[in-house]
Amino acid sequence: RSETLLAYLANQPNVDGIRFVPWKSVGDLDPADYLVIDEAQDVLDETAPGMIDRLVKGGSSQGNWLICMDKNSQSNLAGSFSDSTLKIMDNFKTTSVDIPVNCRNTLLILNQTKWATGADMGIRGIGDGPSVTWQSVNDIKSEAALLESHLKKLLMEERLEPKQITVLVLNSRHNPLNHISDALRNRIKEINPKLVENWNERPITWSDVPTFKGLENIAICVVGGRELNELRSPINSLYVAMSRAQAFLWIATTEVLGDLVRTRSGVNE
């Protein structure tokens, strides 16, 4: 479903001959020799079995297809998902593969994300790393000031390149980037399909959470944790945001976000 993720994949090496098509545009495609549906938790609704049957040579029962998904922790952010549809597709599969090893996050990020969201993230992680920071914030202007300070720390003390930093906004109506200094704000660009075509040349980036699904970065700053009841699934949004970080994870913790985590984890204080 994500045109941003598709643009990123289409610019990877050794993909000649592969068509990268958003789900909204697959209706007019000729059947493929091999069909791969990534982020399938966003598209497996009641209409999906019939669509898949038409999209691959041999149909669902005889064709070659692969469905990749995380229905537990990444659903209900974009599109729709139906358990009954998954059961239908289960009737045609020949192999089911779980991925038990986490190959993106440090052990500290993995454990903090598990604790905060209850997600099953596999085991091991990719080694040790910096501590996860839960930064308490009050109003949005103080959140912006603390975010700006942290971004400068990542650039000047941790010596990260701008392209290694992404700000993820849980609720885009409460984006603290609108309140940081113009000098820094002008260096931060919103993720979009055109930008990811030149992924290695990108500046500091920001995105809402659904748009960034499937992508990752060295350092992630999670902000905008206000009026989370407006989100389709606040806990899944937090999971996706936290799990995008490879090494550095900083979370602006509003009272609302703190309450969400405490309620889920069973912590009272």
PDB file of C-alpha atoms in Angstrom:
ATOM      1  CA  ARG A   1       0.000   0.000   0.000  1.00  0.00           C
ATOM      2  CA  SER A   2       2.848   2.433   0.812  1.00  0.00           C
ATOM      3  CA  GLU A   3       4.165   4.235  -2.266  1.00  0.00           C
ATOM      4  CA  THR A   4       7.076   5.485  -0.156  1.00  0.00           C
ATOM      5  CA  LEU A   5       8.222   1.959   0.697  1.00  0.00           C
ATOM      6  CA  LEU A   6       7.746   0.852  -2.909  1.00  0.00           C
ATOM      7  CA  ALA A   7       9.916   3.739  -4.140  1.00  0.00           C
ATOM      8  CA  TYR A   8      12.616   2.691  -1.675  1.00  0.00           C
ATOM      9  CA  LEU A   9      12.492  -0.962  -2.792  1.00  0.00           C
ATOM     10  CA  ALA A  10      12.494  -0.040  -6.478  1.00  0.00           C
ATOM     11  CA  ASN A  11      15.807   1.779  -5.991  1.00  0.00           C
ATOM     12  CA  GLN A  12      17.620  -1.174  -4.429  1.00  0.00           C
ATOM     13  CA  PRO A  13      20.257  -3.083  -6.452  1.00  0.00           C
ATOM     14  CA  ASN A  14      19.415  -6.163  -8.539  1.00  0.00           C
ATOM     15  CA  VAL A  15      15.684  -5.514  -8.931  1.00  0.00           C
ATOM     16  CA  ASP A  16      15.557  -5.314 -12.740  1.00  0.00           C
ATOM     17  CA  GLY A  17      12.452  -7.057 -14.075  1.00  0.00           C
ATOM     18  CA  ILE A  18      10.516  -6.724 -10.814  1.00  0.00           C
ATOM     19  CA  ARG A  19       7.383  -4.566 -10.863  1.00  0.00           C
ATOM     20  CA  PHE A  20       6.714  -2.558  -7.693  1.00  0.00           C
ATOM     21  CA  VAL A  21       3.045  -1.606  -7.650  1.00  0.00           C
ATOM     22  CA  PRO A  22       0.891  -0.063  -4.897  1.00  0.00           C
ATOM     23  CA  TRP A  23      -2.114  -2.159  -3.941  1.00  0.00           C
ATOM     24  CA  LYS A  24      -4.538   0.492  -5.166  1.00  0.00           C
ATOM     25  CA  SER A  25      -3.169   0.046  -8.712  1.00  0.00           C
ATOM     26  CA  VAL A  26      -2.969  -3.749  -9.036  1.00  0.00           C
ATOM     27  CA  GLY A  27      -6.411  -4.227 -10.587  1.00  0.00           C
ATOM     28  CA  ASP A  28      -5.175  -3.675 -14.149  1.00  0.00           C
ATOM     29  CA  LEU A  29      -2.023  -5.826 -13.934  1.00  0.00           C
ATOM     30  CA  ASP A  30      -1.465  -8.960 -15.980  1.00  0.00           C
ATOM     31  CA  PRO A  31      -0.941 -12.094 -13.841  1.00  0.00           C
ATOM     32  CA  ALA A  32       2.612 -12.393 -12.496  1.00  0.00           C
ATOM     33  CA  ASP A  33       4.876 -15.440 -12.469  1.00  0.00           C
ATOM     34  CA  TYR A  34       5.529 -14.794  -8.774  1.00  0.00           C
ATOM     35  CA  LEU A  35       3.555 -12.480  -6.512  1.00  0.00           C
ATOM     36  CA  VAL A  36       4.945 -10.908  -3.318  1.00  0.00           C
ATOM     37  CA  ILE A  37       2.659  -8.889  -1.035  1.00  0.00           C
ATOM     38  CA  ASP A  38       4.636  -7.012   1.608  1.00  0.00           C
ATOM     39  CA  GLU A  39       2.998  -5.284   4.593  1.00  0.00           C
ATOM     40  CA  ALA A  40       0.018  -7.529   3.853  1.00  0.00           C
ATOM     41  CA  GLN A  41      -1.665  -6.624   7.157  1.00  0.00           C
ATOM     42  CA  ASP A  42      -2.661  -3.396   5.356  1.00  0.00           C
ATOM     43  CA  VAL A  43      -4.455  -5.030   2.400  1.00  0.00           C
ATOM     44  CA  LEU A  44      -5.842  -8.437   3.424  1.00  0.00           C
ATOM     45  CA  ASP A  45      -9.483  -7.436   3.588  1.00  0.00           C
ATOM     46  CA  GLU A  46     -12.508  -9.379   2.286  1.00  0.00           C
ATOM     47  CA  THR A  47     -11.717  -8.496  -1.342  1.00  0.00           C
ATOM     48  CA  ALA A  48      -8.093  -9.686  -1.234  1.00  0.00           C
ATOM     49  CA  PRO A  49      -8.546 -13.443  -2.024  1.00  0.00           C
ATOM     50  CA  GLY A  50     -10.278 -12.713  -5.322  1.00  0.00           C
ATOM     51  CA  MET A  51      -7.676 -10.103  -6.199  1.00  0.00           C
ATOM     52  CA  ILE A  52      -4.767 -12.442  -5.421  1.00  0.00           C
ATOM     53  CA  ASP A  53      -6.403 -15.179  -7.491  1.00  0.00           C
ATOM     54  CA  ARG A  54      -6.280 -12.861 -10.504  1.00  0.00           C
ATOM     55  CA  LEU A  55      -2.818 -11.414  -9.874  1.00  0.00           C
ATOM     56  CA  VAL A  56      -0.723 -14.601 -10.061  1.00  0.00           C
ATOM     57  CA  LYS A  57      -0.525 -17.222 -12.788  1.00  0.00           C
ATOM     58  CA  GLY A  58      -2.215 -20.376 -11.538  1.00  0.00           C
ATOM     59  CA  GLY A  59      -4.283 -18.433  -9.040  1.00  0.00           C
ATOM     60  CA  SER A  60      -4.167 -18.834  -5.270  1.00  0.00           C
ATOM     61  CA  SER A  61      -4.249 -22.633  -5.359  1.00  0.00           C
ATOM     62  CA  GLN A  62      -1.604 -23.347  -8.027  1.00  0.00           C
ATOM     63  CA  GLY A  63       0.338 -20.100  -8.302  1.00  0.00           C
ATOM     64  CA  ASN A  64       3.592 -18.987  -6.688  1.00  0.00           C
ATOM     65  CA  TRP A  65       3.036 -16.284  -4.075  1.00  0.00           C
ATOM     66  CA  LEU A  66       4.473 -14.963  -0.819  1.00  0.00           C
ATOM     67  CA  ILE A  67       2.611 -12.927   1.787  1.00  0.00           C
ATOM     68  CA  CYS A  68       4.714 -11.019   4.361  1.00  0.00           C
ATOM     69  CA  MET A  69       3.012  -9.457   7.336  1.00  0.00           C
ATOM     70  CA  ASP A  70       2.859  -8.602  11.023  1.00  0.00           C
ATOM     71  CA  LYS A  71      -0.829  -8.862  11.823  1.00  0.00           C
ATOM     72  CA  ASN A  72      -0.403  -8.559  15.580  1.00  0.00           C
ATOM     73  CA  SER A  73       1.521  -5.310  15.976  1.00  0.00           C
ATOM     74  CA  GLN A  74       1.323  -3.412  12.682  1.00  0.00           C
ATOM     75  CA  SER A  75      -2.317  -3.794  11.666  1.00  0.00           C
ATOM     76  CA  ASN A  76      -4.962  -1.056  11.936  1.00  0.00           C
ATOM     77  CA  LEU A  77      -2.538   1.723  10.986  1.00  0.00           C
ATOM     78  CA  ALA A  78      -3.292   1.881   7.267  1.00  0.00           C
ATOM     79  CA  GLY A  79      -5.805  -0.038   5.205  1.00  0.00           C
ATOM     80  CA  SER A  80      -7.686  -2.948   6.726  1.00  0.00           C
ATOM     81  CA  PHE A  81      -7.100  -6.552   7.766  1.00  0.00           C
ATOM     82  CA  SER A  82      -9.451  -9.513   8.159  1.00  0.00           C
ATOM     83  CA  ASP A  83      -8.638 -12.688  10.096  1.00  0.00           C
ATOM     84  CA  SER A  84     -11.174 -14.572   7.992  1.00  0.00           C
ATOM     85  CA  THR A  85      -9.278 -13.574   4.841  1.00  0.00           C
ATOM     86  CA  LEU A  86      -6.032 -14.862   6.315  1.00  0.00           C
ATOM     87  CA  LYS A  87      -7.735 -18.179   7.078  1.00  0.00           C
ATOM     88  CA  ILE A  88      -8.862 -18.423   3.455  1.00  0.00           C
ATOM     89  CA  MET A  89      -5.312 -17.891   2.212  1.00  0.00           C
ATOM     90  CA  ASP A  90      -4.026 -20.414   4.766  1.00  0.00           C
ATOM     91  CA  ASN A  91      -5.946 -23.081   2.856  1.00  0.00           C
ATOM     92  CA  PHE A  92      -3.687 -22.559  -0.174  1.00  0.00           C
ATOM     93  CA  LYS A  93      -0.264 -22.129   1.418  1.00  0.00           C
ATOM     94  CA  THR A  94       2.377 -24.850   1.331  1.00  0.00           C
ATOM     95  CA  THR A  95       4.823 -23.308   3.810  1.00  0.00           C
ATOM     96  CA  SER A  96       4.583 -20.960   6.789  1.00  0.00           C
ATOM     97  CA  VAL A  97       7.701 -19.275   8.140  1.00  0.00           C
ATOM     98  CA  ASP A  98       8.063 -17.326  11.393  1.00  0.00           C
ATOM     99  CA  ILE A  99      11.080 -15.059  11.886  1.00  0.00           C
ATOM    100  CA  PRO A 100      12.133 -15.457  15.528  1.00  0.00           C
ATOM    101  CA  VAL A 101      15.394 -13.475  15.364  1.00  0.00           C
ATOM    102  CA  ASN A 102      15.376  -9.664  15.459  1.00  0.00           C
ATOM    103  CA  CYS A 103      17.938  -8.316  12.981  1.00  0.00           C
ATOM    104  CA  ARG A 104      17.198  -4.565  13.236  1.00  0.00           C
ATOM    105  CA  ASN A 105      17.178  -3.346  16.833  1.00  0.00           C
ATOM    106  CA  THR A 106      19.735  -3.367  19.618  1.00  0.00           C
ATOM    107  CA  LEU A 107      18.864  -5.527  22.588  1.00  0.00           C
ATOM    108  CA  LEU A 108      17.988  -2.445  24.655  1.00  0.00           C
ATOM    109  CA  ILE A 109      15.554  -1.141  22.028  1.00  0.00           C
ATOM    110  CA  LEU A 110      14.073  -4.601  21.562  1.00  0.00           C
ATOM    111  CA  ASN A 111      13.449  -5.069  25.286  1.00  0.00           C
ATOM    112  CA  GLN A 112      12.066  -1.550  25.811  1.00  0.00           C
ATOM    113  CA  THR A 113       9.681  -1.952  22.864  1.00  0.00           C
ATOM    114  CA  LYS A 114       8.515  -5.323  24.159  1.00  0.00           C
ATOM    115  CA  TRP A 115       7.924  -3.818  27.602  1.00  0.00           C
ATOM    116  CA  ALA A 116       6.095  -0.720  26.350  1.00  0.00           C
ATOM    117  CA  THR A 117       3.896  -2.356  23.710  1.00  0.00           C
ATOM    118  CA  GLY A 118       3.731  -6.061  24.535  1.00  0.00           C
ATOM    119  CA  ALA A 119       4.825  -6.928  20.985  1.00  0.00           C
ATOM    120  CA  ASP A 120       6.504 -10.211  20.087  1.00  0.00           C
ATOM    121  CA  MET A 121       9.734  -8.971  18.508  1.00  0.00           C
ATOM    122  CA  GLY A 122      11.780 -12.127  18.359  1.00  0.00           C
ATOM    123  CA  ILE A 123      14.989 -12.724  20.261  1.00  0.00           C
ATOM    124  CA  ARG A 124      18.582 -11.562  20.520  1.00  0.00           C
ATOM    125  CA  GLY A 125      18.658  -8.207  18.734  1.00  0.00           C
ATOM    126  CA  ILE A 126      21.869  -6.977  17.110  1.00  0.00           C
ATOM    127  CA  GLY A 127      23.962  -6.356  20.227  1.00  0.00           C
ATOM    128  CA  ASP A 128      24.320  -3.640  22.836  1.00  0.00           C
ATOM    129  CA  GLY A 129      23.761   0.041  22.206  1.00  0.00           C
ATOM    130  CA  PRO A 130      22.862   3.377  23.824  1.00  0.00           C
ATOM    131  CA  SER A 131      20.115   3.510  26.425  1.00  0.00           C
ATOM    132  CA  VAL A 132      16.583   4.269  25.292  1.00  0.00           C
ATOM    133  CA  THR A 133      15.548   7.761  26.464  1.00  0.00           C
ATOM    134  CA  TRP A 134      11.999   8.437  27.691  1.00  0.00           C
ATOM    135  CA  GLN A 135      12.086  12.229  27.873  1.00  0.00           C
ATOM    136  CA  SER A 136       9.281  13.733  29.945  1.00  0.00           C
ATOM    137  CA  VAL A 137       7.692  16.727  28.201  1.00  0.00           C
ATOM    138  CA  ASN A 138       4.932  19.168  29.118  1.00  0.00           C
ATOM    139  CA  ASP A 139       3.528  21.548  26.507  1.00  0.00           C
ATOM    140  CA  ILE A 140       4.417  21.314  22.827  1.00  0.00           C
ATOM    141  CA  LYS A 141       6.896  24.202  22.982  1.00  0.00           C
ATOM    142  CA  SER A 142       8.941  22.479  25.669  1.00  0.00           C
ATOM    143  CA  GLU A 143       8.752  19.283  23.621  1.00  0.00           C
ATOM    144  CA  ALA A 144      10.116  21.199  20.625  1.00  0.00           C
ATOM    145  CA  ALA A 145      12.974  22.681  22.687  1.00  0.00           C
ATOM    146  CA  LEU A 146      13.969  19.276  24.062  1.00  0.00           C
ATOM    147  CA  LEU A 147      13.742  17.707  20.602  1.00  0.00           C
ATOM    148  CA  GLU A 148      15.952  20.406  19.125  1.00  0.00           C
ATOM    149  CA  SER A 149      18.505  19.896  21.883  1.00  0.00           C
ATOM    150  CA  HIS A 150      18.534  16.153  21.257  1.00  0.00           C
ATOM    151  CA  LEU A 151      18.916  16.532  17.489  1.00  0.00           C
ATOM    152  CA  LYS A 152      21.920  18.810  18.041  1.00  0.00           C
ATOM    153  CA  LYS A 153      23.389  16.227  20.416  1.00  0.00           C
ATOM    154  CA  LEU A 154      23.037  13.476  17.828  1.00  0.00           C
ATOM    155  CA  LEU A 155      24.754  15.639  15.223  1.00  0.00           C
ATOM    156  CA  MET A 156      27.501  17.223  17.297  1.00  0.00           C
ATOM    157  CA  GLU A 157      28.236  14.761  20.124  1.00  0.00           C
ATOM    158  CA  GLU A 158      27.277  11.410  18.621  1.00  0.00           C
ATOM    159  CA  ARG A 159      28.633  12.553  15.246  1.00  0.00           C
ATOM    160  CA  LEU A 160      25.735  11.117  13.269  1.00  0.00           C
ATOM    161  CA  GLU A 161      25.162  12.181   9.696  1.00  0.00           C
ATOM    162  CA  PRO A 162      21.877  14.016   9.043  1.00  0.00           C
ATOM    163  CA  LYS A 163      20.604  11.126   6.907  1.00  0.00           C
ATOM    164  CA  GLN A 164      20.891   8.789   9.907  1.00  0.00           C
ATOM    165  CA  ILE A 165      18.204  10.656  11.889  1.00  0.00           C
ATOM    166  CA  THR A 166      14.413  10.460  11.496  1.00  0.00           C
ATOM    167  CA  VAL A 167      11.688  12.118  13.584  1.00  0.00           C
ATOM    168  CA  LEU A 168       8.437  10.122  13.750  1.00  0.00           C
ATOM    169  CA  VAL A 169       5.255  11.970  14.741  1.00  0.00           C
ATOM    170  CA  LEU A 170       2.548   9.881  16.408  1.00  0.00           C
ATOM    171  CA  ASN A 171      -0.223  12.453  15.939  1.00  0.00           C
ATOM    172  CA  SER A 172       0.597  14.826  13.088  1.00  0.00           C
ATOM    173  CA  ARG A 173      -1.809  17.444  14.461  1.00  0.00           C
ATOM    174  CA  HIS A 174       0.664  17.901  17.320  1.00  0.00           C
ATOM    175  CA  ASN A 175       3.983  18.127  15.495  1.00  0.00           C
ATOM    176  CA  PRO A 176       6.667  19.864  17.598  1.00  0.00           C
ATOM    177  CA  LEU A 177       8.763  20.439  14.481  1.00  0.00           C
ATOM    178  CA  ASN A 178       6.478  23.384  13.834  1.00  0.00           C
ATOM    179  CA  HIS A 179       7.956  25.041  16.924  1.00  0.00           C
ATOM    180  CA  ILE A 180      11.702  24.482  16.533  1.00  0.00           C
ATOM    181  CA  SER A 181      14.098  27.128  15.218  1.00  0.00           C
ATOM    182  CA  ASP A 182      13.905  27.962  11.523  1.00  0.00           C
ATOM    183  CA  ALA A 183      17.610  27.184  11.101  1.00  0.00           C
ATOM    184  CA  LEU A 184      17.113  23.573  12.127  1.00  0.00           C
ATOM    185  CA  ARG A 185      13.616  23.163  10.706  1.00  0.00           C
ATOM    186  CA  ASN A 186      14.859  24.032   7.237  1.00  0.00           C
ATOM    187  CA  ARG A 187      17.265  21.105   7.424  1.00  0.00           C
ATOM    188  CA  ILE A 188      14.501  18.556   8.058  1.00  0.00           C
ATOM    189  CA  LYS A 189      12.461  17.176   5.154  1.00  0.00           C
ATOM    190  CA  GLU A 190       9.291  15.118   5.146  1.00  0.00           C
ATOM    191  CA  ILE A 191       9.574  11.553   3.839  1.00  0.00           C
ATOM    192  CA  ASN A 192       7.962  11.068   0.435  1.00  0.00           C
ATOM    193  CA  PRO A 193       8.464   8.755  -2.575  1.00  0.00           C
ATOM    194  CA  LYS A 194      10.668  11.265  -4.412  1.00  0.00           C
ATOM    195  CA  LEU A 195      12.974  11.729  -1.426  1.00  0.00           C
ATOM    196  CA  VAL A 196      13.547   7.987  -0.904  1.00  0.00           C
ATOM    197  CA  GLU A 197      14.623   7.619  -4.527  1.00  0.00           C
ATOM    198  CA  ASN A 198      17.833   9.344  -3.354  1.00  0.00           C
ATOM    199  CA  TRP A 199      17.900   7.659   0.043  1.00  0.00           C
ATOM    200  CA  ASN A 200      21.663   7.915   0.541  1.00  0.00           C
ATOM    201  CA  GLU A 201      21.574  11.683  -0.055  1.00  0.00           C
ATOM    202  CA  ARG A 202      18.727  12.478   2.312  1.00  0.00           C
ATOM    203  CA  PRO A 203      18.840  15.130   5.069  1.00  0.00           C
ATOM    204  CA  ILE A 204      17.293  14.692   8.522  1.00  0.00           C
ATOM    205  CA  THR A 205      13.824  13.344   7.805  1.00  0.00           C
ATOM    206  CA  TRP A 206      10.447  13.299   9.486  1.00  0.00           C
ATOM    207  CA  SER A 207       7.298  11.294   8.864  1.00  0.00           C
ATOM    208  CA  ASP A 208       4.035  10.178  10.317  1.00  0.00           C
ATOM    209  CA  VAL A 209       4.214   6.579  11.531  1.00  0.00           C
ATOM    210  CA  PRO A 210       2.160   4.756   8.837  1.00  0.00           C
ATOM    211  CA  THR A 211       4.253   6.273   6.032  1.00  0.00           C
ATOM    212  CA  PHE A 212       7.494   5.049   7.630  1.00  0.00           C
ATOM    213  CA  LYS A 213       6.366   1.441   8.059  1.00  0.00           C
ATOM    214  CA  GLY A 214       8.884  -0.886   6.418  1.00  0.00           C
ATOM    215  CA  LEU A 215      11.719   1.646   6.713  1.00  0.00           C
ATOM    216  CA  GLU A 216      14.284   2.186   9.486  1.00  0.00           C
ATOM    217  CA  ASN A 217      17.115   4.467  10.545  1.00  0.00           C
ATOM    218  CA  ILE A 218      20.052   4.627  12.932  1.00  0.00           C
ATOM    219  CA  ALA A 219      18.391   7.206  15.190  1.00  0.00           C
ATOM    220  CA  ILE A 220      14.652   7.642  15.738  1.00  0.00           C
ATOM    221  CA  CYS A 221      12.977  10.427  17.716  1.00  0.00           C
ATOM    222  CA  VAL A 222       9.335   9.732  18.601  1.00  0.00           C
ATOM    223  CA  VAL A 223       7.219  12.845  19.198  1.00  0.00           C
ATOM    224  CA  GLY A 224       3.637  14.078  18.960  1.00  0.00           C
ATOM    225  CA  GLY A 225       2.201  11.821  21.660  1.00  0.00           C
ATOM    226  CA  ARG A 226      -0.912  13.918  22.238  1.00  0.00           C
ATOM    227  CA  GLU A 227      -4.615  13.086  21.803  1.00  0.00           C
ATOM    228  CA  LEU A 228      -3.662   9.514  20.999  1.00  0.00           C
ATOM    229  CA  ASN A 229      -7.345   8.537  21.044  1.00  0.00           C
ATOM    230  CA  GLU A 230      -7.455  10.052  17.544  1.00  0.00           C
ATOM    231  CA  LEU A 231      -5.228   7.249  16.235  1.00  0.00           C
ATOM    232  CA  ARG A 232      -6.693   3.969  14.962  1.00  0.00           C
ATOM    233  CA  SER A 233      -4.353   1.961  17.213  1.00  0.00           C
ATOM    234  CA  PRO A 234      -2.151   4.019  19.559  1.00  0.00           C
ATOM    235  CA  ILE A 235      -0.189   1.043  20.925  1.00  0.00           C
ATOM    236  CA  ASN A 236       0.541  -0.309  17.440  1.00  0.00           C
ATOM    237  CA  SER A 237       1.618   3.171  16.334  1.00  0.00           C
ATOM    238  CA  LEU A 238       4.041   3.321  19.252  1.00  0.00           C
ATOM    239  CA  TYR A 239       5.342  -0.162  18.410  1.00  0.00           C
ATOM    240  CA  VAL A 240       6.058   0.737  14.796  1.00  0.00           C
ATOM    241  CA  ALA A 241       7.724   4.015  15.793  1.00  0.00           C
ATOM    242  CA  MET A 242       9.983   2.456  18.415  1.00  0.00           C
ATOM    243  CA  SER A 243      10.935  -0.551  16.303  1.00  0.00           C
ATOM    244  CA  ARG A 244      12.225   1.636  13.423  1.00  0.00           C
ATOM    245  CA  ALA A 245      15.335   2.534  15.473  1.00  0.00           C
ATOM    246  CA  GLN A 246      18.523   0.598  14.843  1.00  0.00           C
ATOM    247  CA  ALA A 247      20.652   2.153  17.602  1.00  0.00           C
ATOM    248  CA  PHE A 248      19.381   5.461  19.088  1.00  0.00           C
ATOM    249  CA  LEU A 249      15.810   5.819  20.366  1.00  0.00           C
ATOM    250  CA  TRP A 250      14.468   8.989  22.027  1.00  0.00           C
ATOM    251  CA  ILE A 251      10.800   9.269  23.001  1.00  0.00           C
ATOM    252  CA  ALA A 252       9.116  12.527  23.987  1.00  0.00           C
ATOM    253  CA  THR A 253       6.868  11.242  26.752  1.00  0.00           C
ATOM    254  CA  THR A 254       3.732  13.271  27.274  1.00  0.00           C
ATOM    255  CA  GLU A 255       1.341  12.488  30.114  1.00  0.00           C
ATOM    256  CA  VAL A 256      -1.006  10.790  27.642  1.00  0.00           C
ATOM    257  CA  LEU A 257       1.745   8.610  26.199  1.00  0.00           C
ATOM    258  CA  GLY A 258       3.003   7.747  29.670  1.00  0.00           C
ATOM    259  CA  ASP A 259      -0.489   6.678  30.716  1.00  0.00           C
ATOM    260  CA  LEU A 260      -0.788   4.490  27.605  1.00  0.00           C
ATOM    261  CA  VAL A 261       2.454   2.670  28.375  1.00  0.00           C
ATOM    262  CA  ARG A 262       1.711   2.323  32.092  1.00  0.00           C
ATOM    263  CA  THR A 263      -1.744   0.880  31.378  1.00  0.00           C
ATOM    264  CA  ARG A 264      -0.388  -1.623  28.863  1.00  0.00           C
ATOM    265  CA  SER A 265       2.623  -2.696  30.923  1.00  0.00           C
ATOM    266  CA  GLY A 266       0.799  -2.802  34.262  1.00  0.00           C
ATOM    267  CA  VAL A 267       3.101  -0.224  35.865  1.00  0.00           C
ATOM    268  CA  ASN A 268       1.269   2.004  38.325  1.00  0.00           C
ATOM    269  CA  GLU A 269       3.903   4.635  38.923  1.00  0.00           C
TER     270      GLU A 269
END
